[in-house]
Amino acid sequence: MSRNAAFSPPPDARAYRLRTARGEFAVVDSPVADGAAPRGVVVMLPGFTGSKEDFTLLHRPLGARGYRTVAVDGRGQYESDGPEHDEAVYARPELARDVLVQVAALGTRVHLVGHSLGGQIARSAVLLDQAPFVSLTLMSSGPARISESQRQRVKLLRDGLDTMTMAQVWEVMQTMGPPEEAGAPAPAHGPADPERLRERWLGTRPAQLLATGHQLCTEPDRVAELAALALPCHVLSGTYDDTWPVPLLDEMALRLDARRTVVTGAEHSPNTDRPLPTARALADFWDDHPASPLPHAP
């Protein structure tokens, strides 16, 4: 979870529920800026305990480069519906299929970006069906399970959810730091709106946290499968990351023959820590891989 999420979207963005074949998903959909030539559509998936608001600071700079950006709350995340206690609906293949229907509802091929957990969900979606995607960017998202220190933090969270309410767990988390950021230096500035961060936490379904936390702790290495697709890939991170150490992300990029970007001064959430250089690196990559239309069904 980014402690610096911004909850006020750009004035020209639309917040709405995207209707799909698998239900509705809360999105923030930001258009190409006036006067910019349209260059493509981007779908952005947030990380563990995060939400679509983690991408708020990217919308305007990417719109100025010609990209329509659609940030999505996954099933059971913040403003997207999902069951409170049924973990089965949050299994990784189910979340991957959600991504495929989200893209289908947009009606165009997209550049896919996944932050942290969102990167592993994005990878699973691409491995199910590569056709709807122009490229894949894995932002602060590694090849397999999270580090030992983060596994311990997720275990503490799971234990807490077994015995406490979401509100009680939130209070404990404020003394420890969010699971994905444990061990990292504190950001130079605090959250813009602590109450909105609390609201987001309380809106996320416990079963979603339990299921996806388990996935983060057990994810297998699927880099070879992804490399075999020959889909343009981009591995982007900050200069510090305790969830997946930066050298591990460097190695993954080599295995994928991917573009590698390290955003100076950013940590686990370059999208909020350093949004302008992050947006520039994303758009530079996409400019090199323009979209072609979806093939028409026979």
Tab-separated table of C-alpha atoms in Angstrom:
chain	number	residue	atom	x	y	z
A	1	MET	CA	0.000	0.000	0.000
A	2	SER	CA	1.249	3.431	-0.850
A	3	ARG	CA	0.995	5.836	2.060
A	4	ASN	CA	0.985	8.671	-0.483
A	5	ALA	CA	-2.058	7.718	-2.561
A	6	ALA	CA	-3.931	10.711	-3.991
A	7	PHE	CA	-7.719	10.456	-3.791
A	8	SER	CA	-8.685	13.429	-5.976
A	9	PRO	CA	-8.553	12.442	-9.665
A	10	PRO	CA	-7.817	14.967	-12.406
A	11	PRO	CA	-10.796	17.197	-13.269
A	12	ASP	CA	-11.325	15.560	-16.657
A	13	ALA	CA	-11.184	11.979	-15.313
A	14	ARG	CA	-14.316	9.895	-14.797
A	15	ALA	CA	-14.862	7.615	-11.813
A	16	TYR	CA	-17.435	4.943	-12.610
A	17	ARG	CA	-18.179	1.235	-12.505
A	18	LEU	CA	-16.967	-0.615	-15.572
A	19	ARG	CA	-19.526	-3.234	-16.574
A	20	THR	CA	-18.012	-6.555	-17.631
A	21	ALA	CA	-19.058	-10.145	-18.183
A	22	ARG	CA	-17.867	-10.901	-14.634
A	23	GLY	CA	-19.478	-7.992	-12.811
A	24	GLU	CA	-18.681	-4.337	-12.268
A	25	PHE	CA	-15.324	-2.862	-11.275
A	26	ALA	CA	-14.624	0.617	-9.925
A	27	VAL	CA	-12.302	2.552	-12.229
A	28	VAL	CA	-10.851	5.988	-12.752
A	29	ASP	CA	-10.722	6.629	-16.494
A	30	SER	CA	-8.603	9.601	-17.573
A	31	PRO	CA	-8.604	10.814	-21.188
A	32	VAL	CA	-5.875	11.936	-23.530
A	33	ALA	CA	-5.084	15.594	-22.885
A	34	ASP	CA	-6.554	18.231	-25.190
A	35	GLY	CA	-4.246	18.785	-28.130
A	36	ALA	CA	-2.313	15.518	-27.652
A	37	ALA	CA	-2.435	12.872	-30.375
A	38	PRO	CA	-3.972	9.630	-29.013
A	39	ARG	CA	-1.335	6.909	-28.756
A	40	GLY	CA	-3.018	4.121	-26.808
A	41	VAL	CA	-4.962	2.898	-23.793
A	42	VAL	CA	-3.434	1.768	-20.517
A	43	VAL	CA	-4.929	-0.416	-17.774
A	44	MET	CA	-3.287	-0.143	-14.341
A	45	LEU	CA	-3.644	-2.728	-11.548
A	46	PRO	CA	-2.821	-1.796	-7.934
A	47	GLY	CA	-0.901	-3.762	-5.340
A	48	PHE	CA	-1.703	-5.498	-2.062
A	49	THR	CA	-3.798	-3.265	0.239
A	50	GLY	CA	-3.750	-0.638	-2.537
A	51	SER	CA	-6.319	0.760	-4.944
A	52	LYS	CA	-6.770	2.650	-8.193
A	53	GLU	CA	-5.850	5.861	-6.334
A	54	ASP	CA	-2.220	4.730	-6.251
A	55	PHE	CA	-2.063	5.782	-9.914
A	56	THR	CA	-3.741	9.189	-9.556
A	57	LEU	CA	-0.530	11.168	-10.018
A	58	LEU	CA	0.225	9.372	-13.302
A	59	HIS	CA	-3.004	10.237	-15.128
A	60	ARG	CA	-2.222	13.788	-16.207
A	61	PRO	CA	1.392	13.320	-17.350
A	62	LEU	CA	0.427	10.182	-19.275
A	63	GLY	CA	-2.583	11.938	-20.797
A	64	ALA	CA	-0.247	14.692	-21.981
A	65	ARG	CA	1.786	12.023	-23.786
A	66	GLY	CA	-1.334	10.745	-25.577
A	67	TYR	CA	-2.374	7.855	-23.342
A	68	ARG	CA	-5.833	7.226	-21.947
A	69	THR	CA	-5.339	5.632	-18.530
A	70	VAL	CA	-7.786	3.357	-16.713
A	71	ALA	CA	-6.914	2.502	-13.105
A	72	VAL	CA	-8.907	-0.381	-11.643
A	73	ASP	CA	-9.908	-1.589	-8.197
A	74	GLY	CA	-9.704	-5.367	-8.422
A	75	ARG	CA	-12.400	-7.658	-7.095
A	76	GLY	CA	-12.867	-6.921	-3.391
A	77	GLN	CA	-10.467	-3.952	-3.436
A	78	TYR	CA	-11.770	-0.663	-2.027
A	79	GLU	CA	-14.735	0.333	-4.237
A	80	SER	CA	-15.111	-2.890	-6.257
A	81	ASP	CA	-17.555	-5.448	-4.926
A	82	GLY	CA	-16.539	-8.845	-3.624
A	83	PRO	CA	-17.515	-11.315	-0.897
A	84	GLU	CA	-16.301	-10.694	2.644
A	85	HIS	CA	-15.301	-14.235	3.573
A	86	ASP	CA	-15.122	-16.460	0.471
A	87	GLU	CA	-11.445	-16.681	-0.455
A	88	ALA	CA	-12.085	-18.942	-3.469
A	89	VAL	CA	-13.332	-16.078	-5.648
A	90	TYR	CA	-9.972	-14.332	-5.149
A	91	ALA	CA	-7.878	-17.227	-6.432
A	92	ARG	CA	-5.183	-16.062	-8.833
A	93	PRO	CA	-6.823	-17.514	-12.002
A	94	GLU	CA	-10.080	-15.755	-11.068
A	95	LEU	CA	-8.350	-12.397	-10.655
A	96	ALA	CA	-6.547	-12.919	-13.973
A	97	ARG	CA	-9.854	-13.607	-15.743
A	98	ASP	CA	-11.220	-10.401	-14.234
A	99	VAL	CA	-8.440	-8.485	-15.995
A	100	LEU	CA	-9.292	-10.098	-19.312
A	101	VAL	CA	-12.956	-9.077	-19.099
A	102	GLN	CA	-12.015	-5.565	-17.995
A	103	VAL	CA	-9.942	-5.157	-21.140
A	104	ALA	CA	-12.687	-6.728	-23.239
A	105	ALA	CA	-15.145	-4.172	-21.864
A	106	LEU	CA	-12.846	-1.352	-22.979
A	107	GLY	CA	-12.931	-2.771	-26.499
A	108	THR	CA	-9.305	-2.216	-27.449
A	109	ARG	CA	-5.845	-3.688	-26.972
A	110	VAL	CA	-4.065	-2.119	-24.020
A	111	HIS	CA	-0.728	-1.577	-22.386
A	112	LEU	CA	-0.992	-3.391	-19.033
A	113	VAL	CA	0.711	-2.104	-15.874
A	114	GLY	CA	0.721	-3.971	-12.576
A	115	HIS	CA	2.172	-2.626	-9.342
A	116	SER	CA	3.505	-5.242	-6.896
A	117	LEU	CA	0.701	-7.822	-6.407
A	118	GLY	CA	-0.955	-6.215	-9.429
A	119	GLY	CA	2.093	-7.146	-11.488
A	120	GLN	CA	1.728	-10.810	-10.618
A	121	ILE	CA	-1.983	-10.696	-11.425
A	122	ALA	CA	-1.153	-8.938	-14.714
A	123	ARG	CA	1.394	-11.631	-15.534
A	124	SER	CA	-1.214	-14.334	-14.920
A	125	ALA	CA	-3.692	-12.560	-17.204
A	126	VAL	CA	-1.137	-12.298	-20.005
A	127	LEU	CA	-0.275	-15.983	-19.629
A	128	LEU	CA	-3.964	-16.861	-19.975
A	129	ASP	CA	-4.389	-14.782	-23.149
A	130	GLN	CA	-1.713	-12.578	-24.677
A	131	ALA	CA	-3.883	-11.234	-27.513
A	132	PRO	CA	-5.503	-8.229	-25.744
A	133	PHE	CA	-2.181	-6.781	-24.607
A	134	VAL	CA	0.288	-4.558	-26.417
A	135	SER	CA	2.855	-4.652	-23.628
A	136	LEU	CA	3.326	-5.520	-19.960
A	137	THR	CA	4.980	-3.350	-17.310
A	138	LEU	CA	5.861	-4.977	-14.004
A	139	MET	CA	6.251	-2.150	-11.495
A	140	SER	CA	8.025	-3.159	-8.272
A	141	SER	CA	6.802	-6.697	-8.901
A	142	GLY	CA	9.165	-9.659	-8.765
A	143	PRO	CA	9.553	-13.094	-10.278
A	144	ALA	CA	8.147	-15.204	-7.442
A	145	ARG	CA	7.196	-14.906	-3.770
A	146	ILE	CA	7.971	-11.863	-1.655
A	147	SER	CA	10.982	-11.588	0.651
A	148	GLU	CA	11.183	-13.399	3.984
A	149	SER	CA	10.686	-10.181	5.968
A	150	GLN	CA	7.525	-9.410	4.008
A	151	ARG	CA	6.221	-12.964	4.376
A	152	GLN	CA	6.483	-12.486	8.117
A	153	ARG	CA	4.519	-9.243	7.875
A	154	VAL	CA	1.789	-10.864	5.792
A	155	LYS	CA	1.585	-13.720	8.322
A	156	LEU	CA	1.079	-11.154	11.091
A	157	LEU	CA	-1.686	-9.580	9.037
A	158	ARG	CA	-3.381	-12.922	8.493
A	159	ASP	CA	-3.142	-13.741	12.195
A	160	GLY	CA	-4.611	-10.340	13.002
A	161	LEU	CA	-7.534	-10.801	10.635
A	162	ASP	CA	-8.312	-14.112	12.346
A	163	THR	CA	-8.941	-12.406	15.685
A	164	MET	CA	-9.580	-8.693	15.069
A	165	THR	CA	-11.859	-6.483	13.027
A	166	MET	CA	-10.534	-4.571	10.027
A	167	ALA	CA	-10.688	-1.372	12.101
A	168	GLN	CA	-8.607	-2.933	14.875
A	169	VAL	CA	-6.047	-4.258	12.411
A	170	TRP	CA	-5.764	-0.784	10.875
A	171	GLU	CA	-4.832	0.700	14.235
A	172	VAL	CA	-2.118	-1.921	14.721
A	173	MET	CA	-0.779	-1.339	11.222
A	174	GLN	CA	-0.265	2.344	11.940
A	175	THR	CA	2.381	1.404	14.477
A	176	MET	CA	4.145	-1.039	12.126
A	177	GLY	CA	3.895	0.292	8.569
A	178	PRO	CA	1.955	-1.423	5.766
A	179	PRO	CA	3.044	-4.989	4.900
A	180	GLU	CA	4.644	-4.174	1.536
A	181	GLU	CA	6.633	-1.253	2.942
A	182	ALA	CA	7.963	-2.814	6.128
A	183	GLY	CA	11.690	-2.342	6.438
A	184	ALA	CA	11.818	0.556	3.983
A	185	PRO	CA	12.757	4.060	5.052
A	186	ALA	CA	9.803	6.276	5.934
A	187	PRO	CA	8.716	8.595	3.097
A	188	ALA	CA	9.677	12.240	3.341
A	189	HIS	CA	6.022	13.231	3.637
A	190	GLY	CA	3.018	11.543	5.165
A	191	PRO	CA	-0.262	10.603	3.505
A	192	ALA	CA	-2.208	13.436	1.962
A	193	ASP	CA	-5.429	12.168	3.526
A	194	PRO	CA	-5.067	9.616	6.350
A	195	GLU	CA	-8.831	9.264	6.711
A	196	ARG	CA	-9.205	8.277	3.062
A	197	LEU	CA	-6.456	5.684	3.498
A	198	ARG	CA	-8.380	4.276	6.466
A	199	GLU	CA	-11.598	4.319	4.427
A	200	ARG	CA	-9.857	2.393	1.652
A	201	TRP	CA	-8.593	-0.201	4.124
A	202	LEU	CA	-12.054	-0.664	5.646
A	203	GLY	CA	-13.575	-0.987	2.162
A	204	THR	CA	-11.278	-3.839	1.161
A	205	ARG	CA	-12.731	-7.293	1.824
A	206	PRO	CA	-10.924	-9.464	4.403
A	207	ALA	CA	-11.121	-12.513	2.134
A	208	GLN	CA	-9.356	-10.584	-0.642
A	209	LEU	CA	-6.499	-9.705	1.704
A	210	LEU	CA	-6.223	-13.257	3.018
A	211	ALA	CA	-6.247	-14.848	-0.436
A	212	THR	CA	-3.875	-12.410	-2.110
A	213	GLY	CA	-1.564	-12.325	0.901
A	214	HIS	CA	-1.219	-16.101	0.601
A	215	GLN	CA	-0.486	-15.706	-3.110
A	216	LEU	CA	2.288	-13.209	-2.426
A	217	CYS	CA	3.887	-15.690	-0.033
A	218	THR	CA	3.671	-18.695	-2.371
A	219	GLU	CA	3.883	-17.339	-5.950
A	220	PRO	CA	6.059	-19.592	-8.152
A	221	ASP	CA	8.626	-18.273	-10.599
A	222	ARG	CA	6.851	-17.935	-13.977
A	223	VAL	CA	9.420	-15.767	-15.720
A	224	ALA	CA	10.326	-18.438	-18.279
A	225	GLU	CA	6.658	-18.793	-19.274
A	226	LEU	CA	6.350	-15.049	-19.711
A	227	ALA	CA	9.586	-14.792	-21.685
A	228	ALA	CA	8.312	-17.447	-24.091
A	229	LEU	CA	5.455	-15.137	-25.180
A	230	ALA	CA	7.791	-12.545	-26.707
A	231	LEU	CA	5.485	-9.773	-25.428
A	232	PRO	CA	7.296	-6.443	-24.925
A	233	CYS	CA	8.009	-6.163	-21.204
A	234	HIS	CA	9.212	-3.390	-18.945
A	235	VAL	CA	10.545	-3.892	-15.418
A	236	LEU	CA	10.334	-0.650	-13.432
A	237	SER	CA	11.206	-0.069	-9.786
A	238	GLY	CA	12.627	2.391	-7.314
A	239	THR	CA	16.197	2.329	-6.070
A	240	TYR	CA	15.134	0.607	-2.832
A	241	ASP	CA	12.678	-2.248	-2.395
A	242	ASP	CA	12.411	-4.685	0.489
A	243	THR	CA	9.526	-6.621	-1.039
A	244	TRP	CA	11.613	-7.843	-3.973
A	245	PRO	CA	15.267	-6.714	-3.741
A	246	VAL	CA	16.349	-4.542	-6.665
A	247	PRO	CA	19.093	-6.984	-7.840
A	248	LEU	CA	16.391	-9.651	-8.162
A	249	LEU	CA	14.358	-7.293	-10.364
A	250	ASP	CA	17.496	-6.592	-12.443
A	251	GLU	CA	17.935	-10.326	-12.989
A	252	MET	CA	14.289	-10.783	-13.917
A	253	ALA	CA	14.552	-8.062	-16.542
A	254	LEU	CA	17.508	-9.852	-18.109
A	255	ARG	CA	15.603	-13.142	-18.178
A	256	LEU	CA	12.685	-11.384	-19.899
A	257	ASP	CA	14.880	-9.378	-22.277
A	258	ALA	CA	12.836	-6.480	-20.903
A	259	ARG	CA	13.426	-2.770	-20.694
A	260	ARG	CA	14.706	-1.912	-17.216
A	261	THR	CA	14.010	1.385	-15.460
A	262	VAL	CA	15.166	2.341	-11.961
A	263	VAL	CA	13.498	5.529	-10.766
A	264	THR	CA	15.986	7.442	-8.645
A	265	GLY	CA	14.691	8.404	-5.222
A	266	ALA	CA	11.700	6.045	-5.338
A	267	GLU	CA	11.026	3.038	-3.142
A	268	HIS	CA	8.334	0.372	-3.510
A	269	SER	CA	5.823	2.782	-5.050
A	270	PRO	CA	7.515	4.863	-7.769
A	271	ASN	CA	4.032	5.736	-9.035
A	272	THR	CA	3.498	7.868	-5.915
A	273	ASP	CA	7.083	8.516	-4.787
A	274	ARG	CA	8.288	9.953	-8.115
A	275	PRO	CA	5.287	10.138	-10.460
A	276	LEU	CA	6.750	12.406	-13.160
A	277	PRO	CA	9.896	10.382	-13.956
A	278	THR	CA	7.814	7.220	-13.619
A	279	ALA	CA	5.261	8.500	-16.144
A	280	ARG	CA	8.038	9.576	-18.500
A	281	ALA	CA	9.649	6.123	-18.396
A	282	LEU	CA	6.305	4.407	-18.985
A	283	ALA	CA	5.365	6.599	-21.940
A	284	ASP	CA	8.833	6.296	-23.498
A	285	PHE	CA	8.447	2.504	-23.421
A	286	TRP	CA	4.934	2.557	-24.876
A	287	ASP	CA	5.959	4.983	-27.615
A	288	ASP	CA	8.361	2.296	-28.822
A	289	HIS	CA	5.537	-0.292	-28.937
A	290	PRO	CA	2.499	1.292	-30.609
A	291	ALA	CA	-0.798	-0.556	-30.444
A	292	SER	CA	-2.391	-2.374	-33.341
A	293	PRO	CA	-6.166	-3.066	-33.410
A	294	LEU	CA	-7.712	-6.191	-31.987
A	295	PRO	CA	-8.308	-8.766	-34.721
A	296	HIS	CA	-11.920	-9.019	-35.798
A	297	ALA	CA	-13.706	-12.216	-34.867
A	298	PRO	CA	-14.673	-14.336	-37.883
